[in-house]
Amino acid sequence: MEKKEQKIMVAVDQSEESMHALSWCLSNLISDTNKKKLLLLHVKPPPAICSFDTAGYVFSPEVIAAMEKYSMELANSVMDKAEAICRNLNAADRVIEMGDAKNVICSTVQKLDADTLVMGSHGYGFFKRTLLGSVSDHCAKHAKCPVIIVKQP
Amino acid sequence: MEKKEQKIMVAVDQSEESMHALSWCLSNLISDTNKKKLLLLHVKPPPAICSFDTAGYVFSPEVIAAMEKYSMELANSVMDKAEAICRNLNAADRVIEMGDAKNVICSTVQKLDADTLVMGSHGYGFFKRTLLGSVSDHCAKHAKCPVIIVKQP
């Protein structure tokens, strides 16, 4: 029986750890002999449209545009870095989404029908992680496919 | 360069989910062409030596012996079930340990120098999981190797 092509999604961000997770995936899950498609997912933070009028914190359109430009540049630099790691591979699809990483990763797994999700264990700073729980915890519970969590050694 | 044999440890218990995780591992990580050793780990609960004298709850030696016998039978039945799933595989090593599952799984990963840990996402009842957090959460954070969490579809 011809097996369908397996889709492996790797969530990448600016962390060293996510690049390590990608390398692990290439060494351990993807070989020349098996049919596996690699999807590189990067989730940009949502745009900062928080105008607290009473406190006087309003971001000007210029500031918002600058932040969005920065976020897009960051996404591209993450993807370039990830693709450099995949240089021996024929092709990896880039997927860039926007929103709250933990929810967007899970919904993208479903939308693109990924068979396996690979990610680092952190991906956020210490405080956010402590307060909100880690993105990988959430995905391990809620993603509709097996989740591989790779820590930086 | 000759690569060293990779050790994949699968944590198994009486849950359907852990057997599903094992099946996933066999289909996705282990092939005839790669050098991978499978370790089946089952963690028995610690013996019930809790004698609350004041409240009068003392387990008799007979009750303790009966509980230990049950726990050993359970461990063997889990291992038999797991080995039946692995029937196409040359050999899987049985490892039976005792103690708090989440700590014992992490320490056994280190002791046996496993390269990858595979487990289901639950492995405990709803209440214990809600109170203590899941075993897989703990292992994903603390095990010294990549952790693959496979949910029941």
Short mmCIF file of C-alpha atoms in Angstrom, two decimals, chain A residues 3 6 24 27-29 33 36 115-116 121 134 137 139-151, chain B residues 3 6 24 27-29 33 36 115-116 121 134 137 139-151:
data_model
loop_
_atom_site.label_atom_id
_atom_site.label_comp_id
_atom_site.label_asym_id
_atom_site.label_seq_id
_atom_site.Cartn_x
_atom_site.Cartn_y
_atom_site.Cartn_z
CA LYS A 3 1.57 5.47 2.24
CA GLN A 6 3.69 12.57 6.02
CA TRP A 24 16.97 17.22 15.57
CA SER A 27 18.56 14.09 11.78
CA ASN A 28 15.93 11.86 13.32
CA LEU A 29 12.69 12.04 11.39
CA THR A 33 14.08 7.05 1.92
CA LYS A 36 8.02 13.34 4.45
CA ASP A 115 1.05 14.48 11.08
CA THR A 116 3.69 15.51 13.59
CA SER A 121 10.31 23.59 24.94
CA SER A 134 4.71 27.28 28.12
CA ASP A 137 2.75 22.50 27.24
CA CYS A 139 0.51 22.34 22.17
CA ALA A 140 1.38 18.95 23.70
CA LYS A 141 -2.14 18.90 25.14
CA HIS A 142 -4.16 20.47 22.37
CA ALA A 143 -2.50 19.85 18.99
CA LYS A 144 -4.33 17.15 17.05
CA CYS A 145 -1.18 15.15 16.33
CA PRO A 146 1.83 13.78 18.20
CA VAL A 147 4.06 16.56 19.52
CA ILE A 148 7.82 16.28 19.82
CA ILE A 149 9.41 18.62 22.34
CA VAL A 150 13.12 19.07 21.87
CA LYS A 151 15.13 20.84 24.54
CA LYS B 3 26.36 6.18 14.23
CA GLN B 6 19.81 5.09 19.23
CA TRP B 24 2.99 5.26 16.73
CA SER B 27 5.35 3.03 12.70
CA ASN B 28 7.18 6.33 12.72
CA LEU B 29 10.52 6.00 14.43
CA THR B 33 17.09 0.18 8.09
CA LYS B 36 17.35 1.75 17.05
CA ASP B 115 17.95 9.30 23.12
CA THR B 116 14.21 9.78 22.80
CA SER B 121 -0.35 12.48 27.18
CA SER B 134 0.26 15.54 33.91
CA ASP B 137 4.08 17.80 31.12
CA CYS B 139 8.71 14.75 31.48
CA ALA B 140 8.55 17.16 28.53
CA LYS B 141 10.21 19.75 30.78
CA HIS B 142 12.61 17.64 32.76
CA ALA B 143 13.68 14.58 30.75
CA LYS B 144 17.19 14.98 29.35
CA CYS B 145 16.18 14.05 25.80
CA PRO B 146 13.51 14.97 23.26
CA VAL B 147 10.06 13.86 24.37
CA ILE B 148 7.34 12.72 22.01
CA ILE B 149 3.81 13.02 23.35
CA VAL B 150 1.29 10.96 21.45
CA LYS B 151 -2.39 11.47 22.12
#
